[in-house]
Coordinates of C-alpha atoms and ligand atoms in Angstrom, one line a residue:
M1 CA 0.0 0.0 0.0
S2 CA 1.3 3.5 -0.9
R3 CA 2.5 5.7 1.9
L4 CA 0.3 8.8 2.5
V5 CA 2.2 12.1 2.8
A6 CA 0.0 14.9 4.2
V7 CA 1.2 18.4 3.9
S8 CA -0.4 21.4 5.6
N9 CA 0.8 24.9 6.5
R10 CA 0.5 24.0 10.1
I11 CA 1.0 20.5 11.6
S12 CA 0.2 19.2 15.2
V13 CA 3.5 17.6 16.4
P14 CA 2.5 15.3 19.2
K15 CA 3.4 16.7 22.6
R16 CA 3.0 14.9 25.9
G17 CA -0.4 15.5 27.3
A18 CA -1.8 17.5 24.3
A19 CA -4.7 15.9 22.5
P20 CA -5.0 16.6 18.8
G21 CA -8.1 18.3 17.4
G22 CA -10.8 16.7 15.3
L23 CA -9.2 17.4 11.9
A24 CA -5.8 16.2 13.1
V25 CA -7.4 13.0 14.5
G26 CA -9.0 12.3 11.0
L27 CA -5.7 12.9 9.2
L28 CA -3.8 10.8 11.7
A29 CA -6.2 7.9 11.2
A30 CA -5.6 8.1 7.4
M31 CA -1.8 8.3 7.9
Q32 CA -1.7 5.5 10.5
A33 CA -3.6 3.2 8.1
R34 CA -0.8 3.7 5.5
R35 CA 2.4 4.4 7.4
G36 CA 2.1 8.1 6.8
M37 CA 4.2 11.3 7.0
W38 CA 2.9 14.7 8.0
F39 CA 4.9 17.7 6.7
G40 CA 4.5 21.4 7.6
W41 CA 5.2 24.3 9.8
D42 CA 5.5 23.7 13.6
G43 CA 4.1 27.1 14.4
E44 CA 7.5 28.5 15.6
T45 CA 9.4 31.4 14.1
A46 CA 13.2 31.7 14.3
A47 CA 15.7 34.5 13.4
A48 CA 16.8 32.2 10.5
A49 CA 14.8 29.2 9.3
A50 CA 16.6 25.8 9.5
D51 CA 17.6 24.1 6.3
E52 CA 16.5 20.7 7.3
P53 CA 13.1 19.7 8.7
S54 CA 13.0 18.2 12.3
I55 CA 11.8 14.6 12.3
A56 CA 9.8 12.9 15.0
R57 CA 7.9 9.6 15.0
K58 CA 4.9 8.4 16.9
D59 CA 2.4 5.6 16.5
G60 CA 3.5 4.8 12.9
V61 CA 3.4 8.4 11.7
T62 CA 6.5 10.5 10.9
Y63 CA 6.3 14.2 11.6
A64 CA 8.5 16.4 9.6
S65 CA 8.4 20.0 10.7
I66 CA 9.9 23.2 9.4
D67 CA 10.0 26.7 10.9
F68 CA 9.6 30.1 9.5
D69 CA 11.8 33.1 9.8
E70 CA 10.3 36.4 10.9
A71 CA 10.0 37.8 7.3
E72 CA 8.3 34.6 6.0
Y73 CA 5.9 34.7 8.9
K74 CA 5.0 38.3 8.1
D75 CA 5.0 38.3 4.3
F76 CA 3.8 34.8 3.5
Y77 CA 1.6 33.8 6.5
L78 CA 0.2 37.1 7.7
G79 CA 0.6 38.9 4.3
F80 CA -0.5 36.8 1.3
C81 CA -2.2 33.9 3.1
N82 CA -4.2 35.8 5.7
G83 CA -4.2 39.3 4.4
T84 CA -4.9 38.5 0.7
L85 CA -6.3 35.0 0.1
W86 CA -8.3 34.5 3.3
P87 CA -10.4 37.7 2.9
L88 CA -10.8 37.4 -0.8
F89 CA -11.9 33.7 -0.7
H90 CA -14.4 34.7 2.0
Y91 CA -15.8 37.5 -0.2
F92 CA -14.4 40.3 1.9
I93 CA -13.3 42.5 -1.0
D94 CA -13.1 45.6 1.2
G95 CA -10.7 43.9 3.6
F96 CA -8.6 42.4 0.8
R97 CA -5.0 43.8 0.2
Y98 CA -2.6 42.9 -2.5
N99 CA 1.1 43.5 -2.3
D100 CA 3.8 42.2 -4.8
E101 CA 6.3 41.5 -2.0
H102 CA 3.8 39.3 -0.2
Y103 CA 3.1 37.3 -3.4
D104 CA 6.8 36.9 -4.0
A105 CA 7.1 35.5 -0.4
Y106 CA 4.2 33.1 -1.2
Q107 CA 6.0 31.7 -4.3
R108 CA 9.3 31.4 -2.4
M109 CA 7.6 29.6 0.5
N110 CA 5.8 27.1 -1.8
A111 CA 9.2 26.5 -3.4
R112 CA 10.8 26.0 0.1
Y113 CA 8.1 23.6 1.2
A114 CA 8.9 21.6 -2.0
R115 CA 12.7 21.8 -1.6
Q116 CA 12.5 20.5 1.9
L117 CA 9.9 17.9 1.2
L118 CA 11.5 16.4 -2.0
P119 CA 14.4 14.5 -0.3
L120 CA 11.9 12.8 2.1
L121 CA 9.7 11.5 -0.7
E122 CA 9.5 7.8 -1.8
P123 CA 8.5 6.9 -5.4
D124 CA 5.1 5.4 -4.7
D125 CA 3.9 8.1 -2.2
L126 CA 0.5 9.7 -2.4
I127 CA 0.7 13.4 -1.5
W128 CA -2.3 15.1 0.1
V129 CA -1.9 18.8 0.4
H130 CA -4.2 21.0 2.5
D131 CA -5.5 24.5 1.9
Y132 CA -4.9 27.9 0.4
H133 CA -1.3 28.3 1.8
L134 CA 0.0 25.7 -0.7
F135 CA -1.8 26.2 -4.0
Q136 CA 1.6 26.2 -5.8
L137 CA 3.2 23.2 -4.0
A138 CA 2.4 20.5 -6.6
Q139 CA 3.8 22.8 -9.4
K140 CA 7.0 23.3 -7.4
L141 CA 7.3 19.6 -6.5
R142 CA 6.9 18.6 -10.2
E143 CA 9.5 21.2 -11.2
G144 CA 11.8 19.4 -8.8
G145 CA 11.1 16.1 -10.4
A146 CA 8.3 14.5 -8.3
N147 CA 5.8 12.6 -10.4
T148 CA 3.7 11.0 -7.8
P149 CA -0.1 11.5 -7.4
M150 CA -0.9 14.8 -5.7
G151 CA -4.2 16.1 -4.4
L152 CA -5.2 19.4 -2.8
F153 CA -8.2 19.8 -0.5
L154 CA -9.4 23.3 0.0
H155 CA -10.9 23.8 3.5
I156 CA -12.2 27.3 2.7
P157 CA -14.7 28.5 0.0
F158 CA -13.6 28.8 -3.6
P159 CA -15.0 32.2 -4.8
H160 CA -16.8 32.9 -8.0
I161 CA -14.6 34.2 -10.9
E162 CA -16.1 37.7 -10.6
V163 CA -14.5 37.8 -7.1
L164 CA -11.4 35.8 -7.8
R165 CA -10.3 38.0 -10.7
V166 CA -9.8 40.9 -8.3
L167 CA -6.6 39.1 -7.4
P168 CA -4.0 40.3 -9.9
V169 CA -2.3 36.8 -9.9
Y170 CA -5.4 34.7 -10.1
G171 CA -4.4 33.2 -13.5
E172 CA -1.1 32.0 -12.0
I173 CA -2.8 30.5 -9.0
L174 CA -5.3 28.6 -11.2
Q175 CA -2.5 27.4 -13.4
A176 CA -0.6 26.1 -10.4
M177 CA -3.6 24.3 -9.1
L178 CA -3.8 22.3 -12.3
A179 CA -0.5 20.6 -11.4
Y180 CA -2.5 18.6 -8.9
D181 CA -4.2 15.4 -10.0
V182 CA -7.2 15.8 -7.6
L183 CA -8.8 19.0 -6.4
G184 CA -11.2 18.6 -3.6
F185 CA -13.7 21.1 -2.3
Q186 CA -16.2 21.3 0.6
T187 CA -19.4 21.9 -1.4
E188 CA -20.9 21.8 -4.9
P189 CA -20.9 25.6 -5.3
D190 CA -17.1 25.6 -4.6
V191 CA -16.3 23.1 -7.2
Q192 CA -18.6 24.8 -9.7
N193 CA -16.8 28.2 -9.0
F194 CA -13.5 26.6 -9.6
R195 CA -14.7 24.9 -12.9
G196 CA -16.2 28.3 -13.9
A197 CA -12.9 30.0 -13.4
V198 CA -11.1 27.4 -15.4
A199 CA -13.6 27.8 -18.2
S200 CA -13.2 31.5 -18.2
V201 CA -9.4 31.2 -18.6
W202 CA -9.0 28.2 -20.9
G203 CA -12.5 28.1 -22.5
P204 CA -15.5 25.8 -21.9
Q205 CA -13.7 22.9 -23.7
A206 CA -11.4 22.6 -20.7
L207 CA -14.4 21.1 -18.7
T208 CA -14.0 17.6 -20.2
N209 CA -16.7 16.0 -18.1
E210 CA -18.6 16.6 -14.9
R211 CA -15.7 15.4 -12.8
T212 CA -12.6 16.5 -14.7
V213 CA -10.9 19.5 -16.3
S214 CA -8.3 19.1 -18.9
V215 CA -5.7 21.7 -19.8
G216 CA -2.5 21.2 -21.8
G217 CA -2.9 17.4 -21.9
R218 CA -3.3 17.1 -18.1
R219 CA -6.5 15.7 -16.7
V220 CA -7.4 16.9 -13.2
I221 CA -10.2 15.3 -11.1
T222 CA -12.4 17.8 -9.4
G223 CA -14.8 16.8 -6.6
V224 CA -16.8 17.5 -3.5
F225 CA -15.5 15.9 -0.2
P226 CA -17.4 17.5 2.7
I227 CA -15.4 17.2 5.8
G228 CA -17.2 15.6 8.8
V229 CA -16.8 14.6 12.4
D230 CA -16.5 11.3 14.3
V231 CA -20.0 11.2 15.9
D232 CA -19.4 8.4 18.3
A233 CA -16.1 9.9 19.6
I234 CA -17.9 13.2 20.2
Q235 CA -20.8 11.5 22.0
R236 CA -18.3 9.8 24.3
E237 CA -16.4 13.0 24.9
A238 CA -19.5 15.0 25.6
I239 CA -20.9 12.4 28.0
D240 CA -17.7 11.9 29.9
S241 CA -16.9 15.6 30.3
Q242 CA -20.2 16.4 31.8
N243 CA -18.7 15.2 35.0
S244 CA -15.6 17.4 34.7
D245 CA -15.0 20.3 37.0
A246 CA -15.1 22.7 34.1
C247 CA -18.6 21.6 33.0
K248 CA -20.0 21.5 36.5
R249 CA -18.7 25.0 37.3
M250 CA -20.1 26.4 34.1
L251 CA -23.5 24.8 34.7
A252 CA -23.6 25.9 38.4
G253 CA -23.0 29.5 37.2
L254 CA -26.1 29.4 35.0
L255 CA -28.3 29.2 38.1
G256 CA -30.9 27.1 36.2
R257 CA -31.0 29.3 33.2
K258 CA -31.0 28.0 29.6
L259 CA -27.7 28.1 27.8
M260 CA -27.0 29.3 24.2
I261 CA -23.5 28.6 23.1
G262 CA -21.2 29.8 20.3
V263 CA -17.6 28.5 19.7
D264 CA -15.5 30.1 17.0
R265 CA -12.0 31.2 16.4
L266 CA -12.1 35.0 16.7
D267 CA -12.4 35.7 13.0
Y268 CA -14.4 38.3 11.0
S269 CA -15.8 35.5 8.7
K270 CA -17.5 33.9 11.7
G271 CA -20.2 36.6 12.0
L272 CA -19.7 37.3 15.7
V273 CA -20.5 41.0 15.7
E274 CA -23.7 40.3 13.8
R275 CA -24.5 37.5 16.2
F276 CA -24.0 39.6 19.3
K277 CA -26.3 42.3 17.8
A278 CA -29.0 39.8 17.1
Y279 CA -28.8 38.5 20.7
E280 CA -29.2 42.1 21.9
R281 CA -32.2 42.5 19.7
F282 CA -33.7 39.2 21.0
L283 CA -33.4 40.5 24.6
E284 CA -34.9 43.8 23.5
T285 CA -37.9 42.4 21.5
H286 CA -38.6 39.4 23.8
P287 CA -38.2 40.9 27.3
E288 CA -40.0 38.0 28.9
N289 CA -36.8 36.0 28.1
Q290 CA -34.5 38.4 29.9
N291 CA -32.8 36.6 32.8
R292 CA -33.9 33.2 31.5
V293 CA -31.0 32.6 29.0
T294 CA -27.2 33.0 29.1
F295 CA -25.2 33.3 25.9
L296 CA -21.7 31.8 26.3
Q297 CA -19.4 32.7 23.5
I298 CA -16.0 31.0 23.4
A299 CA -13.7 32.8 20.9
P300 CA -10.0 31.9 21.2
L301 CA -7.8 34.6 19.6
S302 CA -6.4 33.9 16.2
R303 CA -4.1 35.8 13.8
S304 CA -4.0 38.8 16.2
D305 CA -1.1 40.2 14.3
V306 CA -3.4 41.0 11.4
R307 CA -5.1 44.4 11.8
A308 CA -8.6 43.3 10.8
Y309 CA -8.5 40.8 13.7
A310 CA -7.7 43.5 16.3
E311 CA -10.6 45.6 14.9
I312 CA -13.2 42.8 15.3
R313 CA -11.9 42.2 18.8
R314 CA -12.6 45.8 19.7
D315 CA -16.1 45.7 18.1
L316 CA -17.0 42.6 20.1
E317 CA -15.8 44.0 23.4
Q318 CA -17.9 47.1 22.8
T319 CA -21.0 45.2 21.9
T320 CA -20.6 42.8 24.8
G321 CA -20.1 45.8 27.2
R322 CA -23.2 47.5 25.8
T323 CA -25.5 44.5 26.0
N324 CA -24.4 43.5 29.5
G325 CA -24.6 47.1 30.7
R326 CA -28.2 47.4 29.3
F327 CA -29.6 44.1 30.5
A328 CA -27.5 42.5 33.3
D329 CA -28.8 41.9 36.7
T330 CA -26.9 41.4 40.0
D331 CA -26.9 37.6 39.4
W332 CA -27.1 37.5 35.6
T333 CA -24.6 38.3 32.9
P334 CA -26.4 38.0 29.5
I335 CA -23.2 37.5 27.4
R336 CA -20.3 35.6 28.8
Y337 CA -17.6 36.3 26.3
L338 CA -14.3 34.3 26.7
N339 CA -11.2 34.8 24.6
R340 CA -9.7 31.5 25.7
N341 CA -9.1 28.0 24.7
F342 CA -10.7 24.9 26.2
P343 CA -9.9 21.2 25.8
H344 CA -12.0 19.7 23.1
D345 CA -13.8 17.3 25.4
V346 CA -14.8 20.2 27.7
L347 CA -16.2 22.1 24.7
M348 CA -18.2 19.0 23.7
G349 CA -19.6 18.8 27.3
F350 CA -20.5 22.5 27.2
M351 CA -22.3 21.9 23.8
R352 CA -24.3 19.0 25.2
S353 CA -25.5 21.2 28.1
A354 CA -26.8 23.9 25.8
L355 CA -30.4 24.3 24.6
I356 CA -29.2 26.3 21.6
G357 CA -26.0 26.2 19.5
I358 CA -25.5 29.3 17.4
V359 CA -23.3 29.1 14.3
T360 CA -23.7 32.1 12.1
P361 CA -20.7 32.7 9.9
V362 CA -21.0 35.3 7.1
R363 CA -19.0 32.9 5.0
D364 CA -17.5 29.5 5.9
G365 CA -16.0 26.6 3.9
M366 CA -17.8 24.0 6.1
N367 CA -17.9 24.9 9.8
L368 CA -17.1 21.9 12.0
V369 CA -18.6 23.5 15.1
A370 CA -22.1 23.1 13.6
K371 CA -21.4 19.4 13.1
E372 CA -19.9 19.0 16.5
F373 CA -22.8 20.7 18.2
A374 CA -25.3 18.3 16.6
A375 CA -23.1 15.3 17.3
A376 CA -22.7 16.2 21.0
Q377 CA -26.4 16.3 21.8
D378 CA -28.4 13.9 23.9
P379 CA -30.7 12.3 21.3
A380 CA -33.4 12.0 23.9
D381 CA -33.4 15.7 24.7
P382 CA -31.4 17.5 22.0
G383 CA -30.6 21.1 21.7
V384 CA -31.4 23.2 18.6
L385 CA -28.8 24.3 16.0
I386 CA -29.2 27.8 14.6
L387 CA -27.1 27.8 11.4
S388 CA -26.2 30.4 8.8
T389 CA -27.0 29.6 5.2
M390 CA -23.5 31.0 4.4
A391 CA -21.8 28.0 6.0
G392 CA -20.9 25.0 3.8
A393 CA -22.5 22.8 6.6
A394 CA -25.9 24.3 5.7
R395 CA -26.0 22.2 2.5
E396 CA -26.0 19.1 4.6
L397 CA -27.7 20.1 7.9
A398 CA -30.9 21.2 6.3
S399 CA -33.0 20.5 9.4
A400 CA -31.2 23.1 11.5
V401 CA -33.0 26.5 12.0
M402 CA -31.6 28.4 9.1
V403 CA -30.7 32.1 9.3
N404 CA -29.2 34.9 7.2
P405 CA -26.4 36.2 9.5
Y406 CA -27.0 39.8 8.3
D407 CA -30.7 39.7 9.3
S408 CA -30.7 40.5 13.0
R409 CA -34.5 40.5 13.2
G410 CA -34.6 37.1 11.6
M411 CA -31.9 35.8 14.0
A412 CA -33.7 37.2 17.0
H413 CA -36.8 35.4 15.8
A414 CA -34.8 32.2 15.3
I415 CA -33.5 32.4 18.9
Q416 CA -37.0 32.8 20.2
L417 CA -38.2 29.8 18.1
A418 CA -35.3 27.6 19.3
F419 CA -35.9 28.7 22.9
N420 CA -39.5 27.5 22.7
M421 CA -39.2 24.5 20.4
P422 CA -41.2 21.5 21.6
L423 CA -39.2 18.3 22.4
A424 CA -40.7 16.3 19.5
E425 CA -39.6 18.8 16.9
R426 CA -36.1 19.1 18.5
R427 CA -35.8 15.3 18.3
E428 CA -37.0 15.1 14.7
R429 CA -34.6 17.8 13.5
H430 CA -31.7 16.3 15.4
Q431 CA -32.4 12.8 14.1
A432 CA -32.2 14.0 10.5
M433 CA -28.9 15.8 11.2
L434 CA -27.4 12.7 12.8
E435 CA -28.1 10.6 9.7
V436 CA -26.2 13.0 7.6
L437 CA -23.3 13.2 10.1
H438 CA -23.0 9.4 10.2
K439 CA -23.0 9.3 6.4
N440 CA -20.5 12.1 5.8
S441 CA -18.2 11.3 8.7
I442 CA -14.5 12.3 9.0
N443 CA -13.7 8.7 8.1
A444 CA -15.8 9.0 4.9
W445 CA -14.0 12.3 4.1
H446 CA -10.4 11.0 4.2
T447 CA -11.2 7.6 2.8
S448 CA -13.0 9.0 -0.3
F449 CA -10.2 11.6 -0.9
V450 CA -7.4 9.1 -0.6
D451 CA -9.2 6.5 -2.7
T452 CA -9.7 9.2 -5.5
L453 CA -6.0 10.1 -5.2
E454 CA -5.0 6.4 -5.5
S455 CA -7.2 6.0 -8.6
V456 CA -4.7 8.2 -10.5
V457 CA -1.7 6.1 -9.8
G458 CA 0.2 5.3 -13.0
R459 CA -1.4 8.0 -15.1
Q460 CA 0.4 11.3 -14.6
P461 CA 1.0 13.0 -17.9
A462 CA 3.9 15.5 -18.0
L463 CA 3.2 19.0 -16.8
K464 CA 2.6 21.3 -19.8
L465 CA 0.2 24.2 -19.1
R466 CA -0.3 27.5 -20.9
A467 CA -3.1 30.0 -20.3
G468 CA -4.9 31.0 -23.5
Ligands
LIG501 C1 -11.3 25.8 8.4 C2 -12.5 26.4 7.6 C3 -13.7 24.2 7.8 C4 -12.6 26.0 18.5 N1 -12.3 26.6 19.7 C5 -11.6 25.6 20.4 C6 -11.4 24.5 19.6 N2 -12.1 24.7 18.5 C7 -12.2 23.7 17.4 C8 -13.7 23.4 17.1 C9 -13.6 22.9 15.7 C10 -12.4 23.7 15.1 O1 -11.7 24.3 16.2 C11 -12.9 24.9 14.3 O2 -13.4 24.4 13.1 P1 -14.2 25.3 12.0 O3 -14.7 24.4 11.0 O4 -15.3 26.0 12.7 O5 -13.2 26.5 11.6 P2 -11.8 26.9 10.9 O6 -10.8 27.0 11.9 O7 -12.1 28.3 10.3 O8 -11.4 25.9 9.8 C12 -13.8 25.7 8.0 C13 -12.5 23.7 8.6 O9 -11.3 24.3 8.1 C14 -12.3 22.2 8.3 O10 -12.2 21.9 7.0 O11 -14.9 23.6 8.4 O12 -14.9 26.2 7.1 O13 -12.5 27.8 7.7 O14 -13.2 21.6 15.7 O15 -14.2 22.5 18.0 N3 -10.8 23.4 20.0 C15 -10.2 23.4 21.2 N4 -10.3 24.5 22.1 C16 -11.0 25.6 21.7 O16 -11.1 26.6 22.5 N5 -9.6 22.3 21.7

């Protein structure tokens, strides 16, 4: 069986006592099944980046990690990845910035990933690359002589060509993507946007059939591989952690009130400001529910070196202060807003204790929190998921209470509906979600992607691409 080499911008090198997150668990399962290697950045910056990756081994998986120097961190990671690609691919054209130096750093870093990975490769490896940081990796690896199957899975949305073409180098990015053999997306609209972009550059004849695009003699498989969760593992975590100190303390603090929970990285794509305003509106328009519900928002800080992230943090602090100032009582804080991390099992316990899970991104590739919330519920007495139609997950979790994250009146109404939803309806909606979650599990995600990658073994035509 071929070895599976996973490459992502960031990898979780196992440390004593630290449990990997859901995505890492899924990838590790795929790598363990095939004697895998995980290659990427270890999250550290150094004055000068080391020439050689550091190698560690655990449970049949090799971890090869590289570090970034300060300029690479600033220009590649904060600059092009999170200042250019992330906002644009989430349709934030106003927040998007383009800078040639940042793009140069992006190209150099994709080349460095390739240079440091190439000596570690074996001839029959399958290479599975993750996300927007590494659009050009396959191209650079092939320029360095690698001719093994390579697939890219994009965790974030792929924008429509009318948005994509705002990026001055969009043609180069698209061309580089065609050096992969398999391109996987979260949802059907993402794959259609990609195919539309290819058609607009190389003409409709490039769309050779519903699943492939062909340019310059290369055939690339395009497909939808919705990422999922391990429902049984989440159920176990949620049940076990209900007895943890963290869960007991949180529940005791509610003084019998209902809980509404949100869990998101602090990111402007997650719709937090809009969500907080909708909750304020709910308390205003449904005064009978004041003092009967507490909204717990867990929002660990991310990318705080990017200016837009500092701005959203300020907005949230203001909105929280205003709502709590307006409605709080001596024994009730309407919003509990925490910028800190919790262990994953504790989060699952919190979710199981909640009557409402609120997941309202303004744009999201999938959103695993929505799936985790549904998976963590007690099927006999499940909570209600309020879900934005802008999340990829909305295409699968159709029985959630759907909202437009910009519609604060609609969201206030949805909170009221969820708050009063009869048990029979909660069960029915939850059951429908569980069926989808079991079908599109994390296991189905990595198995179907790796099987597709394996299907291209032995048929990799030479790389010859030209726009026109
Ligand atoms: C990208 C795409 C796509 C959150 N806080 C804590 C914590 N988390 C965990 C959640 C969940 C994960 O982080 C977040 O997943 P999301 O899917 O919501 O979001 P992104 O980070 O934006 O991920 C997204 C995803 O890739 C996968 O393809 O769904 O659309 O943007 O698992 O539970 N985990 C711990 N402590 C926390 O405080 N341990």
